[in-house]
Short mmCIF file of C-alpha atoms in Angstrom, two decimals:
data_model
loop_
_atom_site.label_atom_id
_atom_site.label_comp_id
_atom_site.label_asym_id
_atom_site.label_seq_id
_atom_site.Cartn_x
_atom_site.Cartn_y
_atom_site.Cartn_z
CA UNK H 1 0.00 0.00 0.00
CA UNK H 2 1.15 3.25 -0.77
CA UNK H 3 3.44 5.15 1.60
CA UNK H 4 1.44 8.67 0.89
CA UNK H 5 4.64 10.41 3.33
CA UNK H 6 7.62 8.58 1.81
CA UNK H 7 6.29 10.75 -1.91
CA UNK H 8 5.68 13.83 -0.52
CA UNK H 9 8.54 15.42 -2.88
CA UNK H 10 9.00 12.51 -5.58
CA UNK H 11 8.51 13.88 -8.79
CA UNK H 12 4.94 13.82 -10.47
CA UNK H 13 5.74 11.62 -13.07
CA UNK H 14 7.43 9.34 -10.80
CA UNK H 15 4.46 9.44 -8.38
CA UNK H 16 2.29 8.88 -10.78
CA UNK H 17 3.92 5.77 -12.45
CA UNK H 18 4.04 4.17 -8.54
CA UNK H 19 0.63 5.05 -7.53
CA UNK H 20 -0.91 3.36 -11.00
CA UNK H 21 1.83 0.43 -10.88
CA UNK H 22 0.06 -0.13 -6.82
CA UNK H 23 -3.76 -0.06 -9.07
CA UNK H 24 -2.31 -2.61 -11.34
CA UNK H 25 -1.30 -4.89 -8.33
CA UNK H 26 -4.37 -4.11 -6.33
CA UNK H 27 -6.19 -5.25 -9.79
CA UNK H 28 -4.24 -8.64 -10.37
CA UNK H 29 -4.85 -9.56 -6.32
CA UNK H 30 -8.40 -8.91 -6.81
CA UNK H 31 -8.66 -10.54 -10.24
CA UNK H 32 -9.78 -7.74 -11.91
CA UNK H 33 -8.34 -5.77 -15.16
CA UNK H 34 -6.52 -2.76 -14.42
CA UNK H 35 -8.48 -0.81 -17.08
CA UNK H 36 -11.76 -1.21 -14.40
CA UNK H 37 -10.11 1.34 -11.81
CA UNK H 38 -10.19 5.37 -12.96
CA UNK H 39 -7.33 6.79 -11.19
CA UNK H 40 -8.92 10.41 -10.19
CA UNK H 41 -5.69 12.47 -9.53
CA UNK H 42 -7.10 14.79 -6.80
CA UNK H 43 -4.81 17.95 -7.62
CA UNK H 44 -6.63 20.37 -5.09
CA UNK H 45 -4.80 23.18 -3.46
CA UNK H 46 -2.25 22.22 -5.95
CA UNK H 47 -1.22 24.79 -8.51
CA UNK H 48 -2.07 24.46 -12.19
CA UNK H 49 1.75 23.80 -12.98
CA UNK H 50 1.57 20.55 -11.26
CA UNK H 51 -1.39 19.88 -13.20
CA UNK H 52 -0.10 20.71 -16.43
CA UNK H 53 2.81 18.00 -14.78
CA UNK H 54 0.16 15.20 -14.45
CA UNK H 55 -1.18 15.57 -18.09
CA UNK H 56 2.31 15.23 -19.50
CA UNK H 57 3.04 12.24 -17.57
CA UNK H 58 -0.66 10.75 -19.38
CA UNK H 59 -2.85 11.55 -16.37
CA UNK H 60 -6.45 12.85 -17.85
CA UNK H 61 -8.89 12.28 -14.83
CA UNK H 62 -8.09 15.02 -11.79
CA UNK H 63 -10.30 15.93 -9.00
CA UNK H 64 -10.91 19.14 -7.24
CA UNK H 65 -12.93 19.97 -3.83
CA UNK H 66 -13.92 23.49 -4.55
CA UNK H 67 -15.50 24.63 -7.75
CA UNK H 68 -14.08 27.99 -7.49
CA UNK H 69 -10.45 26.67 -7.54
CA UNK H 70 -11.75 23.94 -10.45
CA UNK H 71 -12.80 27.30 -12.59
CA UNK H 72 -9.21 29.12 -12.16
CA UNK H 73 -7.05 25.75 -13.12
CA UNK H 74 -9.26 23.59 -15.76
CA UNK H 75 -10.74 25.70 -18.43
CA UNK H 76 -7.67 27.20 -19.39
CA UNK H 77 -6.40 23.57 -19.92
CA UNK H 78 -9.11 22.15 -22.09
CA UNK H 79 -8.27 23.60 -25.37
CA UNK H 80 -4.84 21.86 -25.35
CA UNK H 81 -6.17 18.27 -23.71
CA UNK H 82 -9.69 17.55 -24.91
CA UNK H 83 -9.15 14.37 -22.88
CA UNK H 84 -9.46 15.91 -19.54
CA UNK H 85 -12.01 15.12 -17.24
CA UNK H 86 -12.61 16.92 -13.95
CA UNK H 87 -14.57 15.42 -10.84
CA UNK H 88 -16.00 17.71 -8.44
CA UNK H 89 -15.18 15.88 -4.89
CA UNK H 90 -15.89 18.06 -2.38
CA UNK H 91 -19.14 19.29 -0.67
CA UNK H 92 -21.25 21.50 -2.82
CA UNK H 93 -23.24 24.49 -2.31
CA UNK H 94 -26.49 24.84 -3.74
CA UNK H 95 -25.39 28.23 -5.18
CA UNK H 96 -22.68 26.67 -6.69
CA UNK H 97 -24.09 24.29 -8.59
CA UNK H 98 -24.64 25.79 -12.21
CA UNK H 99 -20.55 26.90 -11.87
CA UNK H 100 -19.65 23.30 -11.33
CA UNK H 101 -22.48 22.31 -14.02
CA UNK H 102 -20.07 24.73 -16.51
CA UNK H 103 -16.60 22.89 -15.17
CA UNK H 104 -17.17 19.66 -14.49
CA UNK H 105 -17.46 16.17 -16.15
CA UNK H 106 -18.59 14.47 -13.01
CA UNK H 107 -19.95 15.58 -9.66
CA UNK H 108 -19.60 13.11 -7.23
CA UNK H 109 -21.08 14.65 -4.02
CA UNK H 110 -24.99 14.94 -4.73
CA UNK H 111 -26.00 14.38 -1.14
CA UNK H 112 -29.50 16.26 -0.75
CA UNK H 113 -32.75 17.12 -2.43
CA UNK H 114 -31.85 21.00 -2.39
CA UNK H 115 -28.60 20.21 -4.09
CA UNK H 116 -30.80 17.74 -6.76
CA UNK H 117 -32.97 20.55 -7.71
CA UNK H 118 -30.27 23.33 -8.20
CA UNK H 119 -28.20 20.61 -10.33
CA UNK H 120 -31.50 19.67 -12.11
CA UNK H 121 -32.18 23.43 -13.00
CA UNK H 122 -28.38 24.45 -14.05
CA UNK H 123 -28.26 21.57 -16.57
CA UNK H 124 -31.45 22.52 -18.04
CA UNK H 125 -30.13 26.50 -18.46
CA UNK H 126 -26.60 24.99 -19.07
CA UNK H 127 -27.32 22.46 -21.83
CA UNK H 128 -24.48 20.22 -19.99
CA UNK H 129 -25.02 16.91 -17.88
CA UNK H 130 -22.33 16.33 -15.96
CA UNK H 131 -22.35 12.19 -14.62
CA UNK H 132 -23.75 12.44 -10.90
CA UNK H 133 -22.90 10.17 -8.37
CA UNK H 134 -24.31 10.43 -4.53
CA UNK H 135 -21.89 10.80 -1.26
CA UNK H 136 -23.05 8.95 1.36
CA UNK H 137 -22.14 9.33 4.54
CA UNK H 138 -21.12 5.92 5.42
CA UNK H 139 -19.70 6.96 9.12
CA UNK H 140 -22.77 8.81 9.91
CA UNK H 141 -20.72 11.35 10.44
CA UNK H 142 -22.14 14.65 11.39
CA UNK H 143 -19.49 17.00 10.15
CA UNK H 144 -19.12 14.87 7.05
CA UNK H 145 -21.35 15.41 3.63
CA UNK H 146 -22.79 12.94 2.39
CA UNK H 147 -26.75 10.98 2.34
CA UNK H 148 -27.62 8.80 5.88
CA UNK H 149 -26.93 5.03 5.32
CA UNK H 150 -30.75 4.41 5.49
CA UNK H 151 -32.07 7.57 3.46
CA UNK H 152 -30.32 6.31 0.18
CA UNK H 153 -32.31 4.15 -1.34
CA UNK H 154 -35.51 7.17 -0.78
CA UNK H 155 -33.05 9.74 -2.12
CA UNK H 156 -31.99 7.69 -5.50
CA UNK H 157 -35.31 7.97 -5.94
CA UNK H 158 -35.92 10.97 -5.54
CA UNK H 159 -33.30 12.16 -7.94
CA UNK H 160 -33.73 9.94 -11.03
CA UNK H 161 -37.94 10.04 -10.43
CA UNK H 162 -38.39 13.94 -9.50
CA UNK H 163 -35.84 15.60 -10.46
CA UNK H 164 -35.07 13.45 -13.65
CA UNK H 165 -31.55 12.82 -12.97
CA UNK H 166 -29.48 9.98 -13.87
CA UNK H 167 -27.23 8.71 -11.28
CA UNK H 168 -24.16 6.96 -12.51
CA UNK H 169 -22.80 5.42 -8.97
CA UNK H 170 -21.72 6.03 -5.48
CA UNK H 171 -18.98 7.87 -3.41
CA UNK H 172 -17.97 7.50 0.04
CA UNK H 173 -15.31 8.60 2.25
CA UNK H 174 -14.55 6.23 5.63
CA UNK H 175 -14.63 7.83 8.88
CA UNK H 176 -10.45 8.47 9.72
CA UNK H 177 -8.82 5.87 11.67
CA UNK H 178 -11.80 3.29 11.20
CA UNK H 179 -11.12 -0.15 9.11
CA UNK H 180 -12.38 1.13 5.77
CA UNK H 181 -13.61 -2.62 4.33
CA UNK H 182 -16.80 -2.52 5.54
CA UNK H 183 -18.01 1.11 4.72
CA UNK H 184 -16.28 -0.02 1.09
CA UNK H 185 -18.55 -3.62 1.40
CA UNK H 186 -21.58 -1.22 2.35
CA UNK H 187 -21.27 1.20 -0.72
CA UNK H 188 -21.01 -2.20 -3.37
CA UNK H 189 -23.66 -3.91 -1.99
CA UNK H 190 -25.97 -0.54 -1.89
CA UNK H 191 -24.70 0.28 -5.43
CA UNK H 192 -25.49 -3.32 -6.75
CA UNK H 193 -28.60 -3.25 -5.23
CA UNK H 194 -29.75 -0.31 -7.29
CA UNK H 195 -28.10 -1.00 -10.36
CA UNK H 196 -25.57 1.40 -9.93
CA UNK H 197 -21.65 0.81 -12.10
CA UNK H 198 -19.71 3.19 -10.49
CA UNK H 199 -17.86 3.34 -7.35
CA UNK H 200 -15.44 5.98 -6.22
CA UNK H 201 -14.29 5.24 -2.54
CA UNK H 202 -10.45 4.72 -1.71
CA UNK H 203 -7.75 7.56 -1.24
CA UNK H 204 -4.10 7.53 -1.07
CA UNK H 205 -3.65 5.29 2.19
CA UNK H 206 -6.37 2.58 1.47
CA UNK H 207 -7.09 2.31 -2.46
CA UNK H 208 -5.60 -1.33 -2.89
CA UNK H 209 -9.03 -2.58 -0.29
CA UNK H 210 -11.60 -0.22 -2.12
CA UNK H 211 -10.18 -1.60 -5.15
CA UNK H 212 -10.47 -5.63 -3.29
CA UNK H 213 -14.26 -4.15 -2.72
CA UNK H 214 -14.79 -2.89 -6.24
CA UNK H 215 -14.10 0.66 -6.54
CA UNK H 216 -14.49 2.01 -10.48
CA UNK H 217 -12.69 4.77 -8.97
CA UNK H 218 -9.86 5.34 -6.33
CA UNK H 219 -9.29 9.26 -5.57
CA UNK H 220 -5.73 9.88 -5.15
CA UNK H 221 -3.81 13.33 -4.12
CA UNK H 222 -0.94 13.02 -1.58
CA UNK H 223 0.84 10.05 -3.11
CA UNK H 224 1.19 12.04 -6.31
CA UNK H 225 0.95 15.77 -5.85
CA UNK H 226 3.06 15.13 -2.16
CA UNK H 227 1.62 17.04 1.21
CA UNK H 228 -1.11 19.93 -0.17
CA UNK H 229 0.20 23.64 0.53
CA UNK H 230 -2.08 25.30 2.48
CA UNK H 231 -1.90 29.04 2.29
CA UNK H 232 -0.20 30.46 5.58
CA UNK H 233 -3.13 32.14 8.11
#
């Protein structure tokens, strides 16, 4: 499993090689190709350079937690990689939604009806349908986004009946310092249950087990951008 510390200041392309030579492994264990795990390259609070650093080494697929940060790296990058696909990971404001309508290629933390209609209405005025997937709070954690374990099922419905959106899969993010298998196990089982293909749960210090679990998509930042610079208070 991936040492997220020990490539704090290895080059990106380096990084980058490791981290998708650890999917490949993580694949082979679990008997599964490597081409059914989306490496997600979670470049927030990262500058645009090490971006532009990622797409030379082949990367295509980056997240970003806030939209307004997505909107000052990504567009400027489209026109020269067509290929590029942006996730939106982090919790989203309901007056936020038609930016990240304009930005992103997939939002992965629908998470409540407010948020469903104000996605719902900035597709319609934006002419763009970004793939949705819900957040679920597997933890039940209060400070944590993400739909209750047993509200789910009610609020797939919700969004694909009312609000005539199509939901794509699931993402989760495991309480810290809790065994991540069995929040994984619950977000497979939920997503089979409804028909749902994708799965993006696993980060830099646990990907191989979402992978074991079935993750579509592992969400990846430390282990190749190195330790995030926050701005100084």
């Amino acid at each position: 499993m991936s040492d997220a510390s020990s490539l704090a200041d290895a080059p990106i392309p380096a990084a980058l090689a490791r981290v998708k030579a650890e999917i490949a492994e993580a694949c082979a264990r679990a008997g599964r190709s490597p081409d059914s795990v989306q490496l997600v390259a979670v470049s927030k609070t990262h500058p645009a350079e090490s971006v532009v650093q990622a797409l030379a080494a082949g990367q295509t697929v980056f997240g970003e937690n806030r939209v307004q940060e997505a909107q000052g790296k990504f567009p400027a990058l489209r026109p020269a990689h067509p290929e590029l696909r942006l996730h939106i990971i982090g919790g989203l404001q309901t007056n936020k939604a038609r930016d990240a309508v304009r930005v992103a290629d997939v939002i992965e933390s629908l998470d409540r009806p407010k948020l469903a209609e104000a996605l719902a209405a900035a597709m319609a005025k934006e002419g763009r349908r970004p793939e949705l997937l819900v957040q679920v709070n597997t933890g039940e954690e209060p400070q944590k986004s993400g739909i209750a374990r047993a509200e789910a099922g009610n609020f797939l419905r919700v969004c694909q009946e009312e609000y005539g959106l199509s939901i794509s899969g699931l993402m989760c993010i495991p309480p810290a310092g809790e065994d991540p298998v069995p929040h994984f196990a619950f977000l497979a089982e939920l997503a089979a249950r409804h028909g749902l293909k994708r799965l993006s749960m696993g980060m830099s210090g646990d990907f191989p087990l979402a992978i074991a679990q079935g993750a579509t998509h592992v969400r990846v930042g430390t282990a190749i951008f190195g330790h995030r610079p926050y701005p100084a208070a």
